[in-house]
CSV table of N, CA and C in Angstrom, one decimal:
chain,number,residue,atom,x,y,z
A,1,MET,N,13.7,-58.5,-18.1
A,1,MET,CA,13.9,-57.4,-19.0
A,1,MET,C,13.4,-56.2,-18.4
A,2,ILE,N,14.1,-55.1,-18.6
A,2,ILE,CA,13.7,-53.8,-18.0
A,2,ILE,C,12.7,-53.1,-18.8
A,3,CYS,N,11.7,-52.6,-18.2
A,3,CYS,CA,10.6,-51.8,-18.9
A,3,CYS,C,11.0,-50.4,-18.9
A,4,TRP,N,11.4,-49.9,-20.1
A,4,TRP,CA,11.9,-48.5,-20.2
A,4,TRP,C,10.8,-47.5,-20.0
A,5,SER,N,9.6,-47.8,-20.3
A,5,SER,CA,8.5,-46.8,-20.2
A,5,SER,C,8.1,-46.5,-18.8
A,6,SER,N,8.5,-47.3,-17.8
A,6,SER,CA,8.1,-47.0,-16.4
A,6,SER,C,8.9,-45.9,-15.8
A,7,TRP,N,10.1,-45.6,-16.3
A,7,TRP,CA,10.8,-44.5,-15.7
A,7,TRP,C,11.2,-43.4,-16.7
A,8,CYS,N,11.0,-43.7,-17.9
A,8,CYS,CA,11.3,-42.7,-19.0
A,8,CYS,C,10.2,-41.7,-19.2
A,9,PRO,N,10.4,-40.5,-19.3
A,9,PRO,CA,9.3,-39.5,-19.6
A,9,PRO,C,8.8,-39.8,-21.0
A,10,SER,N,7.5,-39.4,-21.2
A,10,SER,CA,6.9,-39.6,-22.5
A,10,SER,C,7.4,-38.5,-23.5
A,11,VAL,N,7.1,-38.7,-24.7
A,11,VAL,CA,7.5,-37.7,-25.7
A,11,VAL,C,6.9,-36.4,-25.5
A,12,GLN,N,5.6,-36.4,-25.1
A,12,GLN,CA,4.9,-35.1,-24.8
A,12,GLN,C,5.6,-34.4,-23.6
A,13,GLU,N,6.0,-35.1,-22.6
A,13,GLU,CA,6.6,-34.5,-21.4
A,13,GLU,C,8.0,-33.9,-21.8
A,14,LEU,N,8.7,-34.6,-22.7
A,14,LEU,CA,10.0,-34.1,-23.1
A,14,LEU,C,9.8,-32.8,-24.0
A,15,THR,N,8.8,-32.8,-24.8
A,15,THR,CA,8.5,-31.6,-25.7
A,15,THR,C,8.2,-30.4,-24.8
A,16,VAL,N,7.4,-30.6,-23.8
A,16,VAL,CA,7.0,-29.5,-22.9
A,16,VAL,C,8.2,-29.1,-22.1
A,17,SER,N,9.1,-30.0,-21.7
A,17,SER,CA,10.3,-29.6,-21.0
A,17,SER,C,11.2,-28.8,-21.8
A,18,VAL,N,11.4,-29.2,-23.1
A,18,VAL,CA,12.3,-28.5,-24.0
A,18,VAL,C,11.7,-27.1,-24.3
A,19,GLN,N,10.4,-27.0,-24.5
A,19,GLN,CA,9.8,-25.7,-24.8
A,19,GLN,C,10.0,-24.8,-23.6
A,20,TRP,N,9.8,-25.3,-22.4
A,20,TRP,CA,9.9,-24.5,-21.2
A,20,TRP,C,11.4,-24.0,-21.0
A,21,LEU,N,12.3,-24.9,-21.3
A,21,LEU,CA,13.7,-24.6,-21.2
A,21,LEU,C,14.1,-23.5,-22.2
A,22,ARG,N,13.6,-23.6,-23.4
A,22,ARG,CA,13.9,-22.6,-24.4
A,22,ARG,C,13.3,-21.2,-24.0
A,23,HIS,N,12.1,-21.3,-23.5
A,23,HIS,CA,11.5,-20.0,-23.0
A,23,HIS,C,12.2,-19.4,-21.9
A,24,TYR,N,12.6,-20.2,-20.9
A,24,TYR,CA,13.4,-19.7,-19.7
A,24,TYR,C,14.7,-19.1,-20.2
A,25,CYS,N,15.4,-19.9,-21.0
A,25,CYS,CA,16.7,-19.4,-21.5
A,25,CYS,C,16.6,-18.1,-22.3
A,26,SER,N,15.6,-18.0,-23.1
A,26,SER,CA,15.4,-16.7,-23.8
A,26,SER,C,15.1,-15.5,-22.9
A,27,ILE,N,14.4,-15.8,-21.8
A,27,ILE,CA,14.1,-14.7,-20.8
A,27,ILE,C,15.5,-14.3,-20.2
A,28,VAL,N,16.2,-15.3,-19.8
A,28,VAL,CA,17.5,-15.0,-19.1
A,28,VAL,C,18.4,-14.3,-20.0
A,29,LEU,N,18.5,-14.8,-21.3
A,29,LEU,CA,19.5,-14.1,-22.2
A,29,LEU,C,19.0,-12.7,-22.6
A,30,LYS,N,17.7,-12.5,-22.7
A,30,LYS,CA,17.2,-11.2,-23.0
A,30,LYS,C,17.5,-10.2,-21.9
A,31,SER,N,17.4,-10.7,-20.6
A,31,SER,CA,17.5,-9.7,-19.5
A,31,SER,C,19.0,-9.5,-19.1
A,32,TRP,N,19.9,-10.4,-19.5
A,32,TRP,CA,21.2,-10.4,-19.1
A,32,TRP,C,22.0,-9.1,-19.5
A,33,PRO,N,21.9,-8.6,-20.7
A,33,PRO,CA,22.6,-7.4,-21.0
A,33,PRO,C,22.1,-6.2,-20.2
A,34,TRP,N,20.8,-6.2,-19.9
A,34,TRP,CA,20.3,-5.1,-19.1
A,34,TRP,C,20.7,-5.1,-17.7
A,35,THR,N,21.0,-6.3,-17.1
A,35,THR,CA,21.4,-6.3,-15.7
A,35,THR,C,22.9,-6.1,-15.6
A,36,ARG,N,23.7,-6.3,-16.6
A,36,ARG,CA,25.1,-6.2,-16.5
A,36,ARG,C,25.6,-4.8,-16.1
A,37,PRO,N,25.0,-3.7,-16.7
A,37,PRO,CA,25.4,-2.3,-16.3
A,37,PRO,C,25.1,-2.1,-14.8
A,38,ALA,N,24.0,-2.6,-14.3
A,38,ALA,CA,23.6,-2.4,-13.0
A,38,ALA,C,24.6,-3.1,-12.0
A,39,ILE,N,25.0,-4.2,-12.4
A,39,ILE,CA,26.0,-4.9,-11.5
A,39,ILE,C,27.3,-4.1,-11.5
A,40,LYS,N,27.7,-3.6,-12.7
A,40,LYS,CA,29.0,-2.8,-12.7
A,40,LYS,C,28.9,-1.6,-11.9
A,41,SER,N,27.7,-0.9,-11.9
A,41,SER,CA,27.5,0.3,-11.1
A,41,SER,C,27.6,0.0,-9.6
A,42,ILE,N,27.1,-1.1,-9.2
A,42,ILE,CA,27.1,-1.5,-7.8
A,42,ILE,C,28.6,-1.7,-7.4
A,43,ARG,N,29.3,-2.3,-8.3
A,43,ARG,CA,30.7,-2.6,-7.9
A,43,ARG,C,31.6,-1.3,-7.8
A,44,ARG,N,31.1,-0.3,-8.6
A,44,ARG,CA,31.9,1.0,-8.7
A,44,ARG,C,31.7,1.9,-7.5
A,45,THR,N,30.6,1.6,-6.7
A,45,THR,CA,30.4,2.5,-5.5
A,45,THR,C,31.5,2.4,-4.5
A,46,SER,N,31.8,3.5,-3.9
A,46,SER,CA,32.9,3.6,-3.0
A,46,SER,C,32.5,2.9,-1.7
A,47,PRO,N,33.5,2.3,-1.0
A,47,PRO,CA,33.2,1.6,0.2
A,47,PRO,C,32.9,2.6,1.4
A,48,ASN,N,33.3,3.9,1.2
A,48,ASN,CA,33.0,4.8,2.3
A,48,ASN,C,31.7,5.5,2.2
A,49,MET,N,30.9,5.1,1.1
A,49,MET,CA,29.6,5.8,0.9
A,49,MET,C,28.6,5.4,2.1
A,50,VAL,N,27.9,6.4,2.6
A,50,VAL,CA,27.0,6.1,3.7
A,50,VAL,C,25.6,6.0,3.1
A,51,LEU,N,24.9,4.9,3.3
A,51,LEU,CA,23.6,4.7,2.7
A,51,LEU,C,22.6,5.4,3.6
A,52,GLN,N,21.4,5.6,3.1
A,52,GLN,CA,20.3,6.3,3.8
A,52,GLN,C,19.9,5.6,5.1
A,53,ASN,N,20.0,4.3,5.1
A,53,ASN,CA,19.5,3.5,6.2
A,53,ASN,C,20.6,3.3,7.2
A,54,ASP,N,21.8,3.8,7.0
A,54,ASP,CA,22.9,3.6,8.0
A,54,ASP,C,22.7,4.7,9.1
A,55,ILE,N,22.4,4.2,10.3
A,55,ILE,CA,22.3,5.1,11.4
A,55,ILE,C,23.1,4.4,12.6
A,56,ASP,N,23.4,5.2,13.6
A,56,ASP,CA,24.1,4.7,14.8
A,56,ASP,C,23.0,4.0,15.6
A,57,LEU,N,23.1,2.7,15.7
A,57,LEU,CA,22.1,1.9,16.4
A,57,LEU,C,22.2,2.1,18.0
A,58,LEU,N,23.3,2.5,18.5
A,58,LEU,CA,23.4,2.7,19.9
A,58,LEU,C,22.9,4.1,20.3
A,59,ASN,N,23.1,5.1,19.4
A,59,ASN,CA,22.6,6.4,19.7
A,59,ASN,C,21.7,6.9,18.6
A,60,PRO,N,20.5,6.4,18.5
A,60,PRO,CA,19.6,6.8,17.4
A,60,PRO,C,19.1,8.2,17.6
A,61,PRO,N,18.8,8.9,16.6
A,61,PRO,CA,18.2,10.3,16.7
A,61,PRO,C,16.8,10.2,17.5
A,62,ALA,N,16.5,11.3,18.2
A,62,ALA,CA,15.3,11.3,19.0
A,62,ALA,C,14.1,11.3,18.2
A,63,GLU,N,14.1,11.9,17.0
A,63,GLU,CA,12.9,11.9,16.2
A,63,GLU,C,12.6,10.5,15.6
A,64,LEU,N,13.6,9.7,15.4
A,64,LEU,CA,13.4,8.3,14.9
A,64,LEU,C,12.9,7.4,16.0
A,65,GLU,N,13.4,7.7,17.2
A,65,GLU,CA,12.9,6.9,18.4
A,65,GLU,C,11.5,7.2,18.7
A,66,LYS,N,11.1,8.5,18.6
A,66,LYS,CA,9.7,8.9,18.9
A,66,LYS,C,8.7,8.2,17.9
A,67,LYS,N,9.1,8.0,16.6
A,67,LYS,CA,8.2,7.4,15.6
A,67,LYS,C,8.0,5.9,15.9
A,68,LYS,N,8.9,5.3,16.5
A,68,LYS,CA,8.8,3.8,16.8
A,68,LYS,C,7.7,3.5,17.8
A,69,HIS,N,7.3,2.2,17.7
A,69,HIS,CA,6.3,1.7,18.7
A,69,HIS,C,6.9,1.8,20.1
A,70,LYS,N,6.1,2.0,21.1
A,70,LYS,CA,6.6,2.2,22.5
A,70,LYS,C,7.4,1.0,23.0
A,71,LEU,N,7.2,-0.2,22.5
A,71,LEU,CA,7.9,-1.4,22.9
A,71,LEU,C,9.1,-1.7,22.1
A,72,LYS,N,9.3,-1.0,20.9
A,72,LYS,CA,10.4,-1.3,20.0
A,72,LYS,C,11.4,-0.2,20.1
A,73,ARG,N,11.3,0.7,21.0
A,73,ARG,CA,12.4,1.7,21.2
A,73,ARG,C,13.6,1.1,21.8
A,74,LEU,N,14.7,1.8,21.8
A,74,LEU,CA,15.9,1.3,22.4
A,74,LEU,C,15.7,1.1,23.9
A,75,VAL,N,15.1,2.1,24.5
A,75,VAL,CA,14.6,2.0,25.9
A,75,VAL,C,13.1,2.2,25.9
A,76,GLN,N,12.4,1.2,26.3
A,76,GLN,CA,10.9,1.3,26.3
A,76,GLN,C,10.4,2.5,27.1
A,77,SER,N,9.5,3.2,26.5
A,77,SER,CA,8.9,4.4,27.2
A,77,SER,C,7.5,4.6,26.7
A,78,PRO,N,6.6,4.9,27.6
A,78,PRO,CA,5.2,5.1,27.1
A,78,PRO,C,5.0,6.4,26.3
A,79,ASN,N,3.9,6.4,25.5
A,79,ASN,CA,3.5,7.5,24.8
A,79,ASN,C,2.6,8.5,25.6
A,80,SER,N,2.1,8.0,26.7
A,80,SER,CA,1.2,8.8,27.5
A,80,SER,C,2.0,9.6,28.6
A,81,PHE,N,1.3,10.7,29.1
A,81,PHE,CA,1.9,11.5,30.1
A,81,PHE,C,0.8,12.2,30.9
A,82,PHE,N,1.1,12.8,32.0
A,82,PHE,CA,0.2,13.7,32.7
A,82,PHE,C,0.5,15.1,32.4
A,83,MET,N,-0.6,15.9,32.4
A,83,MET,CA,-0.4,17.3,32.1
A,83,MET,C,-1.3,18.2,33.0
A,84,ASP,N,-0.9,19.4,33.2
A,84,ASP,CA,-1.7,20.4,34.0
A,84,ASP,C,-2.4,21.2,32.9
A,85,VAL,N,-3.8,21.2,33.0
A,85,VAL,CA,-4.6,21.9,32.1
A,85,VAL,C,-5.2,23.1,32.8
A,86,LYS,N,-5.1,24.3,32.2
A,86,LYS,CA,-5.6,25.5,32.8
A,86,LYS,C,-7.0,25.8,32.2
A,87,CYS,N,-8.0,26.0,33.0
A,87,CYS,CA,-9.3,26.3,32.5
A,87,CYS,C,-9.3,27.7,31.9
A,88,GLN,N,-10.0,27.9,30.8
A,88,GLN,CA,-10.1,29.2,30.1
A,88,GLN,C,-11.0,30.2,30.9
A,89,GLY,N,-11.9,29.6,31.7
A,89,GLY,CA,-12.9,30.5,32.3
A,89,GLY,C,-12.4,31.0,33.7
A,90,CYS,N,-12.0,30.1,34.6
A,90,CYS,CA,-11.7,30.5,35.9
A,90,CYS,C,-10.2,30.3,36.2
A,91,PHE,N,-9.4,29.9,35.2
A,91,PHE,CA,-7.9,29.7,35.4
A,91,PHE,C,-7.5,28.8,36.4
A,92,ASN,N,-8.4,27.8,36.7
A,92,ASN,CA,-8.1,26.8,37.7
A,92,ASN,C,-7.3,25.7,37.0
A,93,ILE,N,-6.3,25.1,37.7
A,93,ILE,CA,-5.4,24.1,37.1
A,93,ILE,C,-5.8,22.7,37.5
A,94,THR,N,-6.0,21.8,36.5
A,94,THR,CA,-6.4,20.5,36.8
A,94,THR,C,-5.4,19.5,36.2
A,95,THR,N,-5.1,18.4,36.9
A,95,THR,CA,-4.2,17.4,36.3
A,95,THR,C,-5.0,16.4,35.5
A,96,VAL,N,-4.5,16.2,34.3
A,96,VAL,CA,-5.3,15.3,33.3
A,96,VAL,C,-4.3,14.3,32.7
A,97,PHE,N,-4.8,13.1,32.5
A,97,PHE,CA,-4.0,12.1,31.8
A,97,PHE,C,-4.1,12.3,30.3
A,98,SER,N,-3.0,12.2,29.6
A,98,SER,CA,-3.1,12.5,28.1
A,98,SER,C,-4.0,11.6,27.3
A,99,HIS,N,-4.1,10.4,27.7
A,99,HIS,CA,-5.0,9.4,27.0
A,99,HIS,C,-6.2,9.1,27.8
A,100,SER,N,-6.8,10.1,28.5
A,100,SER,CA,-8.0,9.9,29.3
A,100,SER,C,-9.1,9.4,28.5
A,101,GLN,N,-9.9,8.5,29.1
A,101,GLN,CA,-11.0,7.8,28.4
A,101,GLN,C,-12.3,8.4,28.9
A,102,THR,N,-12.3,9.4,29.8
A,102,THR,CA,-13.5,10.0,30.2
A,102,THR,C,-13.5,11.5,30.0
A,103,VAL,N,-14.6,12.1,30.0
A,103,VAL,CA,-14.6,13.6,29.9
A,103,VAL,C,-14.1,14.2,31.2
A,104,VAL,N,-13.2,15.1,31.1
A,104,VAL,CA,-12.7,15.8,32.3
A,104,VAL,C,-13.3,17.2,32.3
A,105,VAL,N,-13.9,17.6,33.5
A,105,VAL,CA,-14.5,18.9,33.7
A,105,VAL,C,-13.7,19.6,34.7
A,106,CYS,N,-13.8,20.9,34.7
A,106,CYS,CA,-13.2,21.8,35.7
A,106,CYS,C,-13.9,21.6,37.0
A,107,GLY,N,-13.2,21.6,38.1
A,107,GLY,CA,-13.8,21.5,39.4
A,107,GLY,C,-14.6,22.7,39.9
A,108,ASN,N,-14.2,23.9,39.4
A,108,ASN,CA,-14.9,25.1,39.9
A,108,ASN,C,-16.1,25.4,39.0
A,109,CYS,N,-15.9,25.6,37.7
A,109,CYS,CA,-17.0,26.1,36.8
A,109,CYS,C,-17.6,25.0,36.0
A,110,GLN,N,-17.3,23.8,36.1
A,110,GLN,CA,-17.9,22.7,35.4
A,110,GLN,C,-17.8,22.8,33.9
A,111,THR,N,-16.8,23.4,33.3
A,111,THR,CA,-16.6,23.5,31.9
A,111,THR,C,-15.8,22.2,31.5
A,112,VAL,N,-16.0,21.8,30.3
A,112,VAL,CA,-15.3,20.6,29.8
A,112,VAL,C,-13.9,21.0,29.4
A,113,LEU,N,-12.9,20.2,29.9
A,113,LEU,CA,-11.5,20.5,29.6
A,113,LEU,C,-11.0,19.7,28.5
A,114,CYS,N,-11.4,18.4,28.4
A,114,CYS,CA,-11.0,17.5,27.3
A,114,CYS,C,-12.0,16.4,27.0
A,115,GLN,N,-12.0,16.0,25.8
A,115,GLN,CA,-12.9,15.0,25.3
A,115,GLN,C,-12.1,13.7,24.9
A,116,PRO,N,-12.6,12.5,25.3
A,116,PRO,CA,-11.8,11.3,24.9
A,116,PRO,C,-12.0,11.1,23.4
A,117,THR,N,-10.9,10.5,22.8
A,117,THR,CA,-11.0,10.0,21.4
A,117,THR,C,-10.5,8.6,21.5
A,118,GLY,N,-10.1,8.0,20.3
A,118,GLY,CA,-9.6,6.6,20.3
A,118,GLY,C,-8.3,6.5,21.0
A,119,GLY,N,-7.5,7.6,20.9
A,119,GLY,CA,-6.1,7.6,21.5
A,119,GLY,C,-6.0,8.7,22.5
A,120,ARG,N,-5.3,9.7,22.1
A,120,ARG,CA,-5.2,10.9,23.0
A,120,ARG,C,-6.4,11.7,23.2
A,121,ALA,N,-6.6,12.3,24.4
A,121,ALA,CA,-7.8,13.1,24.7
A,121,ALA,C,-7.6,14.4,23.9
A,122,ARG,N,-8.7,14.9,23.4
A,122,ARG,CA,-8.7,16.2,22.7
A,122,ARG,C,-9.0,17.3,23.6
A,123,LEU,N,-8.1,18.3,23.8
A,123,LEU,CA,-8.3,19.5,24.6
A,123,LEU,C,-9.3,20.4,24.0
A,124,THR,N,-10.1,21.1,24.9
A,124,THR,CA,-11.1,22.1,24.4
A,124,THR,C,-10.3,23.3,23.9
A,125,GLU,N,-10.9,24.0,22.9
A,125,GLU,CA,-10.2,25.2,22.4
A,125,GLU,C,-10.1,26.2,23.5
A,126,GLY,N,-9.0,26.9,23.6
A,126,GLY,CA,-8.7,27.9,24.6
A,126,GLY,C,-8.1,27.4,25.8
A,127,CYS,N,-8.1,26.1,26.1
A,127,CYS,CA,-7.4,25.5,27.3
A,127,CYS,C,-5.9,25.4,27.0
A,128,SER,N,-5.1,25.9,27.9
A,128,SER,CA,-3.6,25.7,27.8
A,128,SER,C,-3.2,24.6,28.7
A,129,PHE,N,-2.1,23.9,28.3
A,129,PHE,CA,-1.6,22.8,29.1
A,129,PHE,C,-0.1,22.8,29.1
A,130,ARG,N,0.4,22.1,30.1
A,130,ARG,CA,1.9,22.0,30.3
A,130,ARG,C,2.1,20.5,30.7
A,131,ARG,N,3.1,19.9,30.1
A,131,ARG,CA,3.4,18.5,30.4
A,131,ARG,C,4.1,18.5,31.8
A,132,LYS,N,3.6,17.5,32.6
A,132,LYS,CA,4.2,17.4,33.9
A,132,LYS,C,5.5,16.7,33.8
A,133,GLY,N,6.5,17.1,34.6
A,133,GLY,CA,7.8,16.5,34.6
A,133,GLY,C,7.8,15.3,35.6
A,134,ASP,N,8.9,14.6,35.6
A,134,ASP,CA,9.1,13.5,36.5
A,134,ASP,C,9.4,14.0,37.8
């Protein structure tokens, strides 16, 4: 003889299941009329519409490329560069790395040209610089 209680759920389990099903169905039925207009509006959009995230992946704008991480750009390029810094006192030109981790001083008058920070070096006020080309 087959024992029905071994595989059949108990009355309490069935009651909980029915209550859960009623609750779930009421949520779905309540939300359905509100989602229907949204679905219709999505269908009505024209296929020629350009979304905000649509960009040319082969020729991205320069400002978007500059914001990306140096390894995630289309062509990897560093954020650092060398620059010529002109001393405000003696007008001597010194070559400085943009992310220098040491204090750079002028060779003639020993004034501080830049201070290291966590990333880029901070130039002293009054010092002018120009980015070195390749």
